[in-house]
Amino acid sequence: MVSTHQSGGGVALSTAKPFIAGGLVFAIGLMAVDGQSLGRWLSTASPETVQGCEKMVQSNAQLSREQLAKLLVVPERDPKEAVRKIVAEPYCSLPQLQVRSGVVSEREAYPMAWDPAVQLVILYENDEYAGYRFRFQ
């Protein structure tokens, strides 16, 4: 006699496989990035840095939801001008830093129009768009 009963573990494992594979890909990607430099960039997310803008550019600059939506689809390594067509002048420029060895990076902060305590920080390397992150005050 053949049993047709399946244990719950088999179903759970088959649904978990994509998540496990995704986690492995993510972990490998993180290992490929220079972790020490990335850590330095992430550590600059403290509110002290936001309040200490190196240079105020446009004190009334804010980023709308529409601008944010357009920016999120800009591919990395596009020219800085492509990003500037979407976001215009920043609120302020943050101190330069070195995210990767031998490359000086520029950062610009843009407060969100719907919540100025949230800022979008855009990173440029060699006048190319290198990414973004959110900063919460």
PDB file of C-alpha atoms in Angstrom:
ATOM      1  CA  MET A   1       0.000   0.000   0.000  1.00  0.00           C
ATOM      2  CA  VAL A   2       1.334   3.424  -0.966  1.00  0.00           C
ATOM      3  CA  SER A   3       0.775   6.369   1.312  1.00  0.00           C
ATOM      4  CA  THR A   4      -0.288   9.653  -0.297  1.00  0.00           C
ATOM      5  CA  HIS A   5       0.135  11.677   2.871  1.00  0.00           C
ATOM      6  CA  GLN A   6       2.700  14.490   2.663  1.00  0.00           C
ATOM      7  CA  SER A   7       4.283  15.921   5.727  1.00  0.00           C
ATOM      8  CA  GLY A   8       4.064  19.680   6.268  1.00  0.00           C
ATOM      9  CA  GLY A   9       7.865  19.918   6.199  1.00  0.00           C
ATOM     10  CA  GLY A  10       8.098  19.108   2.495  1.00  0.00           C
ATOM     11  CA  VAL A  11       5.736  21.875   1.513  1.00  0.00           C
ATOM     12  CA  ALA A  12       7.475  24.419   3.745  1.00  0.00           C
ATOM     13  CA  LEU A  13      10.891  23.501   2.342  1.00  0.00           C
ATOM     14  CA  SER A  14       9.757  23.872  -1.254  1.00  0.00           C
ATOM     15  CA  THR A  15       8.348  27.339  -0.567  1.00  0.00           C
ATOM     16  CA  ALA A  16      11.466  28.380   1.355  1.00  0.00           C
ATOM     17  CA  LYS A  17      13.926  27.461  -1.418  1.00  0.00           C
ATOM     18  CA  PRO A  18      13.550  30.764  -3.341  1.00  0.00           C
ATOM     19  CA  PHE A  19      14.150  32.711  -0.133  1.00  0.00           C
ATOM     20  CA  ILE A  20      17.224  30.657   0.705  1.00  0.00           C
ATOM     21  CA  ALA A  21      18.594  31.139  -2.808  1.00  0.00           C
ATOM     22  CA  GLY A  22      17.905  34.862  -2.652  1.00  0.00           C
ATOM     23  CA  GLY A  23      19.655  35.091   0.711  1.00  0.00           C
ATOM     24  CA  LEU A  24      22.704  33.326  -0.660  1.00  0.00           C
ATOM     25  CA  VAL A  25      22.881  35.645  -3.666  1.00  0.00           C
ATOM     26  CA  PHE A  26      22.548  38.657  -1.365  1.00  0.00           C
ATOM     27  CA  ALA A  27      25.292  37.368   0.961  1.00  0.00           C
ATOM     28  CA  ILE A  28      27.654  36.716  -1.949  1.00  0.00           C
ATOM     29  CA  GLY A  29      26.949  40.211  -3.262  1.00  0.00           C
ATOM     30  CA  LEU A  30      27.775  41.708   0.116  1.00  0.00           C
ATOM     31  CA  MET A  31      31.049  39.804   0.226  1.00  0.00           C
ATOM     32  CA  ALA A  32      31.937  41.159  -3.215  1.00  0.00           C
ATOM     33  CA  VAL A  33      31.617  44.729  -1.951  1.00  0.00           C
ATOM     34  CA  ASP A  34      34.497  46.189  -0.019  1.00  0.00           C
ATOM     35  CA  GLY A  35      32.876  45.826   3.402  1.00  0.00           C
ATOM     36  CA  GLN A  36      35.166  48.184   5.294  1.00  0.00           C
ATOM     37  CA  SER A  37      34.623  51.129   2.954  1.00  0.00           C
ATOM     38  CA  LEU A  38      30.900  50.456   2.766  1.00  0.00           C
ATOM     39  CA  GLY A  39      30.784  50.430   6.553  1.00  0.00           C
ATOM     40  CA  ARG A  40      32.447  53.846   6.697  1.00  0.00           C
ATOM     41  CA  TRP A  41      29.880  55.244   4.270  1.00  0.00           C
ATOM     42  CA  LEU A  42      26.990  53.780   6.261  1.00  0.00           C
ATOM     43  CA  SER A  43      28.434  55.054   9.528  1.00  0.00           C
ATOM     44  CA  THR A  44      28.173  58.616   8.239  1.00  0.00           C
ATOM     45  CA  ALA A  45      24.390  58.299   8.453  1.00  0.00           C
ATOM     46  CA  SER A  46      24.356  59.829  11.918  1.00  0.00           C
ATOM     47  CA  PRO A  47      22.245  62.974  12.355  1.00  0.00           C
ATOM     48  CA  GLU A  48      25.344  65.028  13.224  1.00  0.00           C
ATOM     49  CA  THR A  49      26.548  64.732   9.617  1.00  0.00           C
ATOM     50  CA  VAL A  50      23.173  65.830   8.223  1.00  0.00           C
ATOM     51  CA  GLN A  51      23.129  68.910  10.419  1.00  0.00           C
ATOM     52  CA  GLY A  52      26.738  69.647   9.464  1.00  0.00           C
ATOM     53  CA  CYS A  53      26.355  70.274   5.762  1.00  0.00           C
ATOM     54  CA  GLU A  54      29.629  71.305   4.222  1.00  0.00           C
ATOM     55  CA  LYS A  55      27.937  73.844   1.951  1.00  0.00           C
ATOM     56  CA  MET A  56      24.334  75.021   1.759  1.00  0.00           C
ATOM     57  CA  VAL A  57      23.278  75.099  -1.874  1.00  0.00           C
ATOM     58  CA  GLN A  58      19.554  75.826  -1.875  1.00  0.00           C
ATOM     59  CA  SER A  59      17.913  76.230   1.539  1.00  0.00           C
ATOM     60  CA  ASN A  60      14.360  75.727   0.234  1.00  0.00           C
ATOM     61  CA  ALA A  61      15.089  72.635  -1.921  1.00  0.00           C
ATOM     62  CA  GLN A  62      12.785  69.670  -1.385  1.00  0.00           C
ATOM     63  CA  LEU A  63      12.268  66.440  -3.278  1.00  0.00           C
ATOM     64  CA  SER A  64       8.729  65.529  -4.360  1.00  0.00           C
ATOM     65  CA  ARG A  65       7.330  62.004  -4.598  1.00  0.00           C
ATOM     66  CA  GLU A  66       7.346  62.287  -8.400  1.00  0.00           C
ATOM     67  CA  GLN A  67      11.021  63.275  -8.470  1.00  0.00           C
ATOM     68  CA  LEU A  68      11.864  60.404  -6.125  1.00  0.00           C
ATOM     69  CA  ALA A  69      10.002  57.908  -8.334  1.00  0.00           C
ATOM     70  CA  LYS A  70      11.928  59.100 -11.405  1.00  0.00           C
ATOM     71  CA  LEU A  71      15.247  58.988  -9.570  1.00  0.00           C
ATOM     72  CA  LEU A  72      14.776  55.412  -8.370  1.00  0.00           C
ATOM     73  CA  VAL A  73      14.856  54.119 -11.961  1.00  0.00           C
ATOM     74  CA  VAL A  74      18.044  55.957 -12.987  1.00  0.00           C
ATOM     75  CA  PRO A  75      20.751  53.315 -13.525  1.00  0.00           C
ATOM     76  CA  GLU A  76      24.004  53.587 -11.634  1.00  0.00           C
ATOM     77  CA  ARG A  77      26.894  55.094 -13.587  1.00  0.00           C
ATOM     78  CA  ASP A  78      24.622  57.451 -15.519  1.00  0.00           C
ATOM     79  CA  PRO A  79      26.101  60.946 -15.810  1.00  0.00           C
ATOM     80  CA  LYS A  80      25.523  63.345 -12.923  1.00  0.00           C
ATOM     81  CA  GLU A  81      23.647  65.612 -15.345  1.00  0.00           C
ATOM     82  CA  ALA A  82      20.973  62.933 -15.875  1.00  0.00           C
ATOM     83  CA  VAL A  83      20.231  62.938 -12.150  1.00  0.00           C
ATOM     84  CA  ARG A  84      20.322  66.734 -11.961  1.00  0.00           C
ATOM     85  CA  LYS A  85      17.640  66.942 -14.673  1.00  0.00           C
ATOM     86  CA  ILE A  86      15.342  65.173 -12.216  1.00  0.00           C
ATOM     87  CA  VAL A  87      16.325  66.648  -8.852  1.00  0.00           C
ATOM     88  CA  ALA A  88      17.821  70.067  -9.741  1.00  0.00           C
ATOM     89  CA  GLU A  89      19.923  71.749  -7.056  1.00  0.00           C
ATOM     90  CA  PRO A  90      20.413  69.994  -3.696  1.00  0.00           C
ATOM     91  CA  TYR A  91      19.624  71.352  -0.261  1.00  0.00           C
ATOM     92  CA  CYS A  92      23.270  70.979   0.714  1.00  0.00           C
ATOM     93  CA  SER A  93      26.466  69.184  -0.151  1.00  0.00           C
ATOM     94  CA  LEU A  94      27.963  66.883   2.448  1.00  0.00           C
ATOM     95  CA  PRO A  95      31.686  66.409   3.026  1.00  0.00           C
ATOM     96  CA  GLN A  96      33.423  64.283   0.405  1.00  0.00           C
ATOM     97  CA  LEU A  97      34.513  60.807   1.407  1.00  0.00           C
ATOM     98  CA  GLN A  98      36.289  57.816  -0.014  1.00  0.00           C
ATOM     99  CA  VAL A  99      33.895  54.867  -0.377  1.00  0.00           C
ATOM    100  CA  ARG A 100      36.193  52.827  -2.612  1.00  0.00           C
ATOM    101  CA  SER A 101      39.959  52.875  -2.666  1.00  0.00           C
ATOM    102  CA  GLY A 102      41.292  55.738  -4.785  1.00  0.00           C
ATOM    103  CA  VAL A 103      37.871  57.235  -5.602  1.00  0.00           C
ATOM    104  CA  VAL A 104      36.661  60.439  -3.954  1.00  0.00           C
ATOM    105  CA  SER A 105      32.881  60.550  -3.663  1.00  0.00           C
ATOM    106  CA  GLU A 106      30.581  63.556  -3.526  1.00  0.00           C
ATOM    107  CA  ARG A 107      27.315  63.508  -1.579  1.00  0.00           C
ATOM    108  CA  GLU A 108      24.267  65.754  -1.820  1.00  0.00           C
ATOM    109  CA  ALA A 109      21.271  65.853   0.518  1.00  0.00           C
ATOM    110  CA  TYR A 110      17.653  66.416  -0.509  1.00  0.00           C
ATOM    111  CA  PRO A 111      14.891  66.700   2.146  1.00  0.00           C
ATOM    112  CA  MET A 112      11.607  64.999   1.264  1.00  0.00           C
ATOM    113  CA  ALA A 113       8.744  67.458   0.639  1.00  0.00           C
ATOM    114  CA  TRP A 114       6.295  65.355   2.693  1.00  0.00           C
ATOM    115  CA  ASP A 115       8.720  64.879   5.635  1.00  0.00           C
ATOM    116  CA  PRO A 116      11.793  67.149   5.868  1.00  0.00           C
ATOM    117  CA  ALA A 117      13.196  64.946   8.661  1.00  0.00           C
ATOM    118  CA  VAL A 118      13.834  62.329   5.952  1.00  0.00           C
ATOM    119  CA  GLN A 119      16.584  63.147   3.483  1.00  0.00           C
ATOM    120  CA  LEU A 120      17.735  61.410   0.353  1.00  0.00           C
ATOM    121  CA  VAL A 121      21.522  61.397   0.054  1.00  0.00           C
ATOM    122  CA  ILE A 122      22.823  60.940  -3.482  1.00  0.00           C
ATOM    123  CA  LEU A 123      26.345  59.642  -4.043  1.00  0.00           C
ATOM    124  CA  TYR A 124      28.449  60.544  -7.096  1.00  0.00           C
ATOM    125  CA  GLU A 125      31.832  59.146  -8.131  1.00  0.00           C
ATOM    126  CA  ASN A 126      33.766  60.839 -10.949  1.00  0.00           C
ATOM    127  CA  ASP A 127      30.657  62.817 -12.003  1.00  0.00           C
ATOM    128  CA  GLU A 128      28.663  59.584 -12.305  1.00  0.00           C
ATOM    129  CA  TYR A 129      25.627  58.586 -10.270  1.00  0.00           C
ATOM    130  CA  ALA A 130      26.752  55.898  -7.814  1.00  0.00           C
ATOM    131  CA  GLY A 131      23.629  55.389  -5.704  1.00  0.00           C
ATOM    132  CA  TYR A 132      21.501  56.775  -2.926  1.00  0.00           C
ATOM    133  CA  ARG A 133      20.324  56.097   0.602  1.00  0.00           C
ATOM    134  CA  PHE A 134      17.815  57.581   2.986  1.00  0.00           C
ATOM    135  CA  ARG A 135      18.844  59.417   6.121  1.00  0.00           C
ATOM    136  CA  PHE A 136      16.439  59.872   9.024  1.00  0.00           C
ATOM    137  CA  GLN A 137      16.889  62.632  11.566  1.00  0.00           C
TER     138      GLN A 137
END
